[in-house]
Amino acid sequence: MRRFATLTLVLLAVVLAGGCTEEERAPLTPDGASGGPPPYSPEAMAFELVQEASWIEEGEARLDGAPIVSVMDHQNLITEFEREVIAGNIAHYSAVIETGPGPYDRIGIHRVVRETRPFRPIWSPKALFLLHGDLKNFEGMWIPGQYSPNLPDDFGLAVYLARQGIDVWGMDQSWNFIPQEETDFSFLQGWGMQKEVDHLSIGLAVARNARAFSGHKLEKMLFLGYSSGCMTGYSFLNEEAQRPEAMRQAKGFIAADCGVRSDDQTWIDANLPYVDWYQSLYDSGQYQEILTTRDVAYRARYLPGDESPYAPGLTNLQFALFLGGGQIWAPAFTHYHAPIVEDGLPIGFQFLSIDQWLDFLENTAAYEPILFLLEYNILFCNLDSPFVSNLSDITVPVLDIGGAGGIAPYMAATVGYLGSTDITQMYVSVGAPEPALDYGHIDIFTASNSPELVWEPIARWVIQHSNEGQGGHGGHGEGSQSAQEIAVGD
């Protein structure tokens, strides 16, 4: 596995580490640290979404059980809307919502939910908001079966949770909307972690308000952040912890295979070159990271035996397999998928097919903001950052879940910085002889056995922490294990 440890720096240019209380009636317009409230009202966004989706009849919209007295002015913030049936009575709703005046100031809002009949989602106090990580959008990460010919149509965490009666929401970050043909990236200069935090705040507010307008109580929400989305999630909680309780939106957090603090010098040393690399690019005036994963997949699929332009000495297929199963942060053992290794190189994966991996790589974004990548790599390396200055004030319940061969074990120190008293750590292992062969960073949401090993514990935690009216002040939830690591599987 160490034979190609020198590929680490090559990968820098290829892929990235994926009865309601008065408190709960508070306004839901976030006032992020970037300078005041967002330019458009999340309440208006939610109201337009509820009407566009026909989740209520004309004049039927309600907030906390009371009819809305004054209908908000329409701002025409929804530019796209679609409903599709995934399987049986599970539907996927999606919309694109404008968040500002810039060319790509928009987010995607998604809902995957069981219906009693078309356009009538079930009523459920159990809800979870999902935030994807690098490369992907909501659909590619949470309902990949809809976009891969090599997976069942209903494969994906969002569908699994919806079948458990959980109302699943989520979003696409703005950089997903930047087209491949874009040439002027000056607008990305300020697109760092704060932009991601502000958009997460808007997305949560839209989801909470939309539920409230259609008959649910106006409550705080559980949310999950995966990979870099986990770092955005912690940064959001870090900011929200400084707001009055009545202005907070989250009542619990699932940190999926990542964190924001590390005490492992191997991991820190492996990531310090990324900080220097992204800082140099940013200082030179390059604000976009060009994602080449689509090209990697194409070459592996149609030119498998040709030499890879990204890793001389490897074929296109060998490089794609190394990207999926190799130690891309060597000497750290972290990898994306538990590999099958022969002569020091991955030749396949233990829990998904090669075609499924290539499908995953194909369905990715074209660009990401370099400032965002720089700021989260600073967190990887335990360097000072304003996005972790208030971790001790975070008191919501936290489920820290990941793969034994993923990123989470290297970031396990994060929970020690929190003020939460309800903390569960679960790093899934399949009993591999060494960490470099164990359950990987992306396995937790795409492997064939991820539903029973990872998704079921997530669903159980969501159900345990979904008591209506729960404010999210901490305290042990039923069945929580404080700061314990659990190995699951044979």
Coordinates of C-alpha atoms in Angstrom, one line a residue:
M1 CA 0.0 0.0 0.0
R2 CA 2.9 2.3 0.6
R3 CA 4.4 1.8 -2.9
F4 CA 2.6 4.8 -4.3
A5 CA 2.6 7.0 -1.2
T6 CA 4.3 9.7 -3.4
L7 CA 1.0 10.1 -5.2
T8 CA -0.4 12.2 -2.4
L9 CA 0.7 15.6 -3.8
V10 CA -0.5 14.5 -7.3
L11 CA -3.9 14.0 -5.8
L12 CA -4.1 17.6 -4.7
A13 CA -5.1 18.5 -8.2
V14 CA -7.5 15.5 -8.6
V15 CA -9.8 15.0 -5.6
L16 CA -10.7 16.3 -2.2
A17 CA -10.9 14.5 1.1
G18 CA -17.2 13.9 -0.8
G19 CA -47.7 23.0 22.6
C20 CA -44.6 25.1 21.1
T21 CA -42.6 27.4 23.4
E22 CA -41.9 31.0 22.8
E23 CA -38.3 30.0 22.2
E24 CA -39.4 28.0 19.2
R25 CA -41.6 30.7 17.8
A26 CA -38.5 33.0 17.3
P27 CA -37.8 34.5 13.9
L28 CA -35.8 32.1 11.7
T29 CA -33.9 34.6 9.6
P30 CA -30.2 33.8 10.4
D31 CA -27.8 36.7 11.1
G32 CA -24.5 35.1 10.1
A33 CA -21.2 36.6 11.0
S34 CA -20.6 37.6 7.3
G35 CA -22.7 40.7 7.8
G36 CA -26.3 40.6 8.7
P37 CA -29.3 38.5 7.5
P38 CA -29.3 36.9 4.0
P39 CA -30.6 39.2 1.3
Y40 CA -33.8 37.1 0.8
S41 CA -36.1 35.8 3.5
P42 CA -35.9 32.0 4.2
E43 CA -39.5 32.3 5.4
A44 CA -40.6 33.6 2.0
M45 CA -38.5 30.9 0.3
A46 CA -40.3 28.2 2.4
F47 CA -43.7 29.7 1.8
E48 CA -43.1 29.7 -2.0
L49 CA -41.8 26.1 -1.8
V50 CA -44.8 24.9 0.1
Q51 CA -47.2 26.4 -2.4
E52 CA -45.1 25.3 -5.4
A53 CA -45.1 21.7 -4.1
S54 CA -48.8 21.7 -3.4
W55 CA -48.2 20.4 0.1
I56 CA -51.1 22.5 1.3
E57 CA -54.4 23.6 -0.3
E58 CA -55.0 27.2 -1.2
G59 CA -55.4 29.2 2.0
E60 CA -54.5 26.2 4.1
A61 CA -50.9 27.2 5.2
R62 CA -50.5 27.0 8.9
L63 CA -47.7 28.0 11.3
D64 CA -47.6 26.1 14.6
G65 CA -51.3 25.1 14.1
A66 CA -52.5 28.6 13.6
P67 CA -53.6 30.1 10.2
I68 CA -51.1 32.6 8.7
V69 CA -52.5 36.0 9.3
S70 CA -50.7 37.9 6.5
V71 CA -49.4 36.1 3.4
M72 CA -45.8 37.0 2.7
D73 CA -45.1 38.8 -0.6
H74 CA -43.8 36.5 -3.3
Q75 CA -40.3 37.2 -4.2
N76 CA -40.1 34.6 -7.0
L77 CA -37.0 33.0 -5.4
I78 CA -37.7 29.5 -6.7
T79 CA -36.4 29.1 -10.2
E80 CA -36.7 25.3 -10.6
F81 CA -39.0 22.7 -9.1
E82 CA -39.5 19.0 -9.6
R83 CA -41.2 16.0 -8.0
E84 CA -40.2 12.4 -8.8
V85 CA -41.3 9.1 -7.4
I86 CA -38.3 7.0 -6.4
A87 CA -40.1 3.8 -5.4
G88 CA -43.6 3.0 -4.1
N89 CA -44.8 5.9 -1.9
I90 CA -41.3 7.6 -1.5
A91 CA -41.1 10.9 -3.4
H92 CA -38.2 13.3 -4.0
Y93 CA -38.9 17.0 -4.2
S94 CA -36.3 19.4 -5.4
A95 CA -36.1 23.1 -5.9
V96 CA -33.5 25.7 -6.8
I97 CA -33.7 28.8 -4.6
E98 CA -32.0 32.2 -5.2
T99 CA -30.0 33.4 -2.2
G100 CA -28.5 36.6 -3.5
P101 CA -27.7 38.7 -6.6
G102 CA -24.6 36.9 -7.8
P103 CA -24.5 34.7 -10.8
Y104 CA -24.4 31.5 -8.8
D105 CA -26.0 32.7 -5.5
R106 CA -28.4 29.8 -5.2
I107 CA -28.8 26.5 -3.3
G108 CA -30.7 23.4 -4.1
I109 CA -33.4 22.3 -1.5
H110 CA -34.4 18.7 -1.4
R111 CA -37.0 16.6 0.4
V112 CA -37.3 12.8 0.3
V113 CA -40.4 11.7 2.2
R114 CA -43.1 9.0 2.4
E115 CA -46.5 10.1 1.1
T116 CA -50.0 9.2 2.0
R117 CA -50.9 10.2 -1.6
P118 CA -49.2 12.2 -4.3
F119 CA -48.1 15.6 -3.0
R120 CA -49.1 14.8 0.6
P121 CA -46.1 13.9 2.7
I122 CA -46.7 12.0 5.9
W123 CA -46.9 14.0 9.1
S124 CA -43.8 13.1 11.2
P125 CA -42.0 14.6 14.1
K126 CA -38.9 12.8 12.9
A127 CA -36.8 14.9 10.5
L128 CA -33.2 15.1 9.4
F129 CA -31.4 17.6 7.2
L130 CA -28.5 16.2 5.1
L131 CA -25.4 18.2 3.9
H132 CA -23.1 16.6 1.4
G133 CA -19.3 16.9 1.2
D134 CA -16.8 17.6 -1.6
L135 CA -17.5 16.7 -5.2
K136 CA -21.1 15.8 -4.7
N137 CA -24.6 17.3 -4.5
F138 CA -27.6 16.0 -2.6
E139 CA -28.8 13.6 -5.3
G140 CA -25.4 12.1 -6.0
M141 CA -24.7 11.5 -2.3
W142 CA -28.0 10.6 -0.8
I143 CA -30.1 9.0 -3.6
P144 CA -27.3 7.7 -5.9
G145 CA -29.5 4.8 -7.1
Q146 CA -31.4 7.4 -9.2
Y147 CA -28.2 8.3 -11.0
S148 CA -26.2 5.1 -11.3
P149 CA -27.3 2.3 -13.7
N150 CA -25.3 -0.1 -11.5
L151 CA -27.3 0.4 -8.3
P152 CA -30.9 -0.3 -7.4
D153 CA -33.1 2.7 -8.1
D154 CA -34.0 3.1 -4.4
F155 CA -30.5 2.8 -3.0
G156 CA -29.4 5.7 -0.8
L157 CA -29.5 6.9 2.8
A158 CA -32.4 9.4 2.1
V159 CA -34.7 6.6 0.9
Y160 CA -33.7 4.3 3.7
L161 CA -34.6 7.0 6.3
A162 CA -37.8 8.0 4.6
R163 CA -39.0 4.4 4.8
Q164 CA -38.4 4.6 8.6
G165 CA -40.9 7.5 8.7
I166 CA -38.2 10.2 8.8
D167 CA -38.8 13.4 6.9
V168 CA -35.5 13.9 5.0
W169 CA -34.3 17.3 3.9
G170 CA -31.1 18.5 2.4
M171 CA -29.4 20.9 0.0
D172 CA -26.9 21.4 -2.8
Q173 CA -24.1 23.9 -2.1
S174 CA -23.8 26.8 -4.6
W175 CA -20.6 25.6 -6.3
N176 CA -22.6 22.7 -7.8
F177 CA -24.3 25.1 -10.1
I178 CA -21.1 26.4 -11.7
P179 CA -21.0 25.0 -15.3
Q180 CA -18.0 23.3 -16.8
E181 CA -17.8 26.0 -19.4
E182 CA -17.4 28.9 -16.9
T183 CA -14.2 30.9 -17.4
D184 CA -14.5 33.9 -15.0
F185 CA -14.1 32.8 -11.4
S186 CA -13.5 36.1 -9.8
F187 CA -16.8 35.7 -7.9
L188 CA -15.3 32.8 -6.0
Q189 CA -12.8 35.0 -4.2
G190 CA -14.8 35.2 -1.0
W191 CA -16.5 31.8 -1.2
G192 CA -15.0 30.3 1.9
M193 CA -16.4 28.5 5.0
Q194 CA -18.6 31.4 6.0
K195 CA -20.4 31.2 2.7
E196 CA -21.1 27.5 3.3
V197 CA -22.2 28.2 6.9
D198 CA -24.6 31.0 5.7
H199 CA -26.1 28.7 3.1
L200 CA -26.5 25.8 5.6
S201 CA -28.3 28.3 7.9
I202 CA -30.7 29.3 5.1
G203 CA -31.3 25.7 4.1
L204 CA -32.2 24.7 7.6
A205 CA -34.5 27.7 8.0
V206 CA -36.3 26.9 4.7
A207 CA -36.8 23.3 5.8
R208 CA -38.0 24.2 9.3
N209 CA -40.4 26.9 8.0
A210 CA -41.7 24.7 5.2
R211 CA -42.6 22.0 7.8
A212 CA -44.2 24.6 10.0
F213 CA -46.3 26.0 7.1
S214 CA -47.6 22.6 6.3
G215 CA -48.7 21.5 9.8
H216 CA -45.7 20.7 11.9
K217 CA -44.6 22.6 14.9
L218 CA -41.8 25.1 14.5
E219 CA -38.9 23.2 16.0
K220 CA -35.2 23.0 16.0
M221 CA -33.9 20.3 13.6
L222 CA -31.4 17.5 13.6
F223 CA -28.9 17.6 10.8
L224 CA -26.0 15.5 9.4
G225 CA -22.9 16.8 7.8
Y226 CA -20.7 14.5 5.8
S227 CA -16.9 14.9 5.1
S228 CA -16.3 18.6 4.4
G229 CA -20.0 19.1 5.1
C230 CA -19.3 17.8 8.6
M231 CA -16.7 20.6 9.0
T232 CA -19.3 23.1 7.7
G233 CA -21.7 21.6 10.3
Y234 CA -19.4 22.1 13.2
S235 CA -18.6 25.7 11.9
F236 CA -22.3 26.4 11.8
L237 CA -22.7 25.1 15.4
N238 CA -19.7 27.1 16.5
E239 CA -21.4 30.3 15.2
E240 CA -24.9 29.3 16.4
A241 CA -23.6 28.7 20.0
Q242 CA -23.0 32.5 20.3
R243 CA -26.6 33.3 19.5
P244 CA -29.5 33.5 22.0
E245 CA -31.1 30.1 22.5
A246 CA -34.3 31.4 20.8
M247 CA -32.3 32.1 17.6
R248 CA -30.7 28.7 17.2
Q249 CA -31.9 26.2 14.6
A250 CA -30.1 22.9 15.5
K251 CA -31.1 20.4 18.2
G252 CA -28.6 17.7 17.3
F253 CA -25.8 16.9 14.9
I254 CA -24.5 13.8 13.2
A255 CA -20.8 14.2 12.3
A256 CA -20.3 11.8 9.5
D257 CA -16.7 10.7 9.1
C258 CA -14.9 13.9 9.8
G259 CA -14.3 16.5 12.5
V260 CA -12.6 19.9 13.0
R261 CA -9.8 19.1 15.6
S262 CA -7.1 16.4 15.5
D263 CA -4.4 15.3 17.9
D264 CA -2.9 12.8 15.5
Q265 CA 0.5 14.1 14.2
T266 CA 0.5 11.6 11.3
W267 CA -2.8 13.1 10.0
I268 CA -1.7 16.7 10.6
D269 CA 1.6 16.2 8.8
A270 CA -0.2 14.5 5.8
N271 CA -2.5 17.5 5.4
L272 CA -0.1 20.4 6.0
P273 CA 1.1 20.4 2.3
Y274 CA -2.6 21.0 1.3
V275 CA -2.7 24.1 3.4
D276 CA 0.5 25.5 1.7
W277 CA -0.8 24.4 -1.7
Y278 CA -4.2 26.0 -1.5
Q279 CA -2.7 29.2 0.1
S280 CA -0.3 29.5 -2.8
L281 CA -3.0 29.1 -5.4
Y282 CA -5.3 31.6 -3.7
D283 CA -2.5 34.1 -3.3
S284 CA -1.7 33.8 -7.0
G285 CA -5.3 34.8 -7.8
Q286 CA -6.7 31.3 -8.6
Y287 CA -10.0 31.0 -6.8
Q288 CA -11.4 27.8 -8.4
E289 CA -10.3 24.2 -7.9
I290 CA -10.9 22.3 -11.1
L291 CA -12.3 18.9 -10.2
T292 CA -11.1 16.2 -12.6
T293 CA -13.0 13.2 -11.3
R294 CA -15.2 13.1 -14.3
D295 CA -12.2 12.8 -16.5
V296 CA -10.6 10.2 -14.3
A297 CA -13.8 8.1 -14.6
Y298 CA -14.0 8.5 -18.4
R299 CA -10.4 7.5 -18.9
A300 CA -10.7 4.5 -16.6
R301 CA -13.8 3.3 -18.4
Y302 CA -12.9 3.9 -22.0
L303 CA -9.1 4.1 -22.0
P304 CA -8.3 1.8 -19.1
G305 CA -4.9 0.6 -20.3
D306 CA -3.4 4.0 -21.3
E307 CA -1.0 5.7 -19.0
S308 CA -2.7 8.1 -16.6
P309 CA -1.8 11.7 -17.0
Y310 CA -2.4 12.2 -13.3
A311 CA 0.0 9.4 -12.1
P312 CA 2.7 8.4 -14.6
G313 CA 3.5 4.8 -14.2
L314 CA -0.1 3.8 -13.6
T315 CA -2.7 3.1 -16.2
N316 CA -6.0 5.1 -16.1
L317 CA -7.8 2.2 -14.5
Q318 CA -5.1 1.6 -11.9
F319 CA -5.2 5.3 -11.0
A320 CA -9.0 5.3 -10.6
L321 CA -8.7 2.2 -8.4
F322 CA -5.9 3.8 -6.3
L323 CA -8.0 6.9 -5.9
G324 CA -10.9 4.7 -4.6
G325 CA -9.0 2.4 -2.4
G326 CA -5.4 3.6 -1.9
Q327 CA -3.9 5.6 1.0
I328 CA -4.4 9.0 -0.6
W329 CA -3.2 10.7 2.6
A330 CA -0.2 8.4 3.1
P331 CA 1.2 7.6 5.6
A332 CA -2.3 8.0 7.2
F333 CA -4.3 4.9 6.5
T334 CA -7.4 6.8 5.4
H335 CA -9.0 5.7 2.1
Y336 CA -12.4 6.0 0.4
H337 CA -13.3 2.3 0.0
A338 CA -12.1 -0.9 1.6
P339 CA -9.9 -2.2 -1.2
I340 CA -8.9 -5.6 -2.6
V341 CA -5.1 -5.3 -2.9
E342 CA -2.7 -7.2 -5.1
D343 CA 1.0 -6.4 -5.4
G344 CA 0.6 -3.3 -3.4
L345 CA -2.2 -1.8 -5.5
P346 CA -6.0 -1.9 -5.3
I347 CA -7.5 -4.1 -8.0
G348 CA -11.1 -3.7 -6.7
F349 CA -13.2 -3.0 -3.7
Q350 CA -14.7 -5.2 -1.0
F351 CA -18.2 -3.7 -0.8
L352 CA -18.9 -2.1 -4.2
S353 CA -18.1 -2.8 -7.8
I354 CA -15.7 -0.9 -10.0
D355 CA -18.5 0.3 -12.2
Q356 CA -20.3 1.7 -9.1
W357 CA -17.2 3.6 -8.1
L358 CA -16.8 5.0 -11.6
D359 CA -20.5 6.1 -11.6
F360 CA -19.8 7.9 -8.3
L361 CA -16.8 9.8 -9.9
E362 CA -18.8 10.7 -13.0
N363 CA -21.6 12.3 -11.1
T364 CA -19.6 15.1 -9.5
A365 CA -19.3 18.9 -9.6
A366 CA -17.0 20.8 -12.0
Y367 CA -15.4 23.2 -9.5
E368 CA -15.1 24.1 -5.9
P369 CA -13.9 27.3 -4.2
I370 CA -10.2 27.3 -3.2
L371 CA -10.9 29.5 -0.2
F372 CA -13.2 26.8 1.2
L373 CA -10.7 24.1 0.7
L374 CA -8.0 26.2 2.3
E375 CA -10.1 27.0 5.4
Y376 CA -11.1 23.4 6.0
N377 CA -7.6 22.1 5.6
I378 CA -6.6 24.5 8.3
L379 CA -9.1 22.7 10.5
F380 CA -7.7 19.3 9.5
C381 CA -4.3 20.5 10.7
N382 CA -5.5 21.8 14.1
L383 CA -4.4 25.3 13.2
D384 CA -6.1 28.4 14.6
S385 CA -9.4 29.3 13.0
P386 CA -12.4 31.4 13.9
F387 CA -14.6 28.5 12.9
V388 CA -13.7 26.6 16.0
S389 CA -13.4 29.4 18.5
N390 CA -16.6 28.4 20.4
L391 CA -16.6 24.6 20.3
S392 CA -16.9 24.4 24.1
D393 CA -20.2 26.3 23.9
I394 CA -21.8 23.6 21.6
T395 CA -24.1 21.6 23.8
V396 CA -26.4 19.7 21.3
P397 CA -26.3 15.9 21.2
V398 CA -23.7 14.6 18.7
L399 CA -23.3 11.3 16.9
D400 CA -19.7 11.0 15.6
I401 CA -19.9 8.1 13.1
G402 CA -17.5 7.0 10.5
G403 CA -15.4 4.2 9.1
A404 CA -12.5 2.6 10.8
G405 CA -10.5 3.2 7.6
G406 CA -11.9 6.7 7.1
I407 CA -11.2 10.2 8.4
A408 CA -13.1 10.1 11.6
P409 CA -10.5 8.2 13.7
Y410 CA -8.0 10.9 13.0
M411 CA -10.4 13.6 14.0
A412 CA -11.8 11.8 17.1
A413 CA -10.4 14.5 19.3
T414 CA -13.1 16.9 18.2
V415 CA -15.7 15.7 20.6
G416 CA -13.3 16.5 23.5
Y417 CA -13.6 20.2 22.7
L418 CA -17.4 20.2 22.9
G419 CA -19.7 21.2 25.7
S420 CA -22.1 18.4 24.8
T421 CA -22.9 15.7 27.3
D422 CA -24.7 13.4 24.9
I423 CA -21.9 12.2 22.6
T424 CA -21.8 8.9 20.8
Q425 CA -18.8 7.7 18.8
M426 CA -19.2 4.8 16.4
Y427 CA -16.4 3.9 13.9
V428 CA -17.5 0.9 11.8
S429 CA -15.0 -1.9 11.4
V430 CA -15.4 -5.1 9.3
G431 CA -12.5 -6.8 11.2
A432 CA -9.9 -6.1 8.5
P433 CA -6.3 -7.2 9.4
E434 CA -5.1 -3.6 9.1
P435 CA -6.8 -0.2 9.0
A436 CA -5.7 0.4 5.4
L437 CA -8.1 -2.5 4.4
D438 CA -11.0 -1.5 6.7
Y439 CA -14.3 0.3 6.1
G440 CA -13.5 3.5 4.2
H441 CA -14.6 7.2 4.1
I442 CA -17.2 6.7 1.4
D443 CA -18.1 3.1 2.2
I444 CA -20.3 4.4 5.0
F445 CA -22.9 5.7 2.5
T446 CA -22.2 3.7 -0.7
A447 CA -21.1 0.2 0.3
S448 CA -23.5 -2.7 -0.2
N449 CA -23.6 -3.4 3.5
S450 CA -23.8 0.3 4.6
P451 CA -27.6 0.1 5.3
E452 CA -27.2 -2.4 8.1
L453 CA -23.8 -1.2 9.4
V454 CA -24.2 2.6 9.2
W455 CA -27.7 3.7 8.2
E456 CA -29.6 1.7 10.7
P457 CA -27.6 3.2 13.7
I458 CA -28.2 6.7 12.2
A459 CA -31.9 6.1 11.9
R460 CA -32.0 4.8 15.5
W461 CA -30.2 7.9 16.8
V462 CA -32.5 10.2 14.8
I463 CA -35.6 8.5 16.2
Q464 CA -34.2 8.6 19.8
H465 CA -33.5 12.3 19.5
S466 CA -36.7 13.3 17.7
N467 CA -39.0 13.9 20.6
E468 CA -41.2 16.8 19.6
G469 CA -40.4 19.8 21.6
Q470 CA -36.9 18.7 22.3
G471 CA -34.7 21.8 22.5
G472 CA -31.3 20.2 22.0
H473 CA -29.6 21.4 25.2
G474 CA -27.6 18.1 25.7
G475 CA -28.3 15.5 28.2
H476 CA -28.0 11.8 27.4
G477 CA -30.4 10.4 24.9
E478 CA -31.6 6.8 25.3
G479 CA -28.9 4.4 24.4
S480 CA -26.1 7.0 24.0
Q481 CA -22.5 6.0 24.6
S482 CA -20.4 8.9 25.8
A483 CA -17.0 9.0 23.9
Q484 CA -17.0 5.3 23.1
E485 CA -15.8 3.7 19.9
I486 CA -17.9 0.7 18.7
A487 CA -16.8 -1.8 16.1
V488 CA -19.6 -3.3 14.1
G489 CA -19.4 -6.2 11.7
D490 CA -17.4 -9.4 11.4

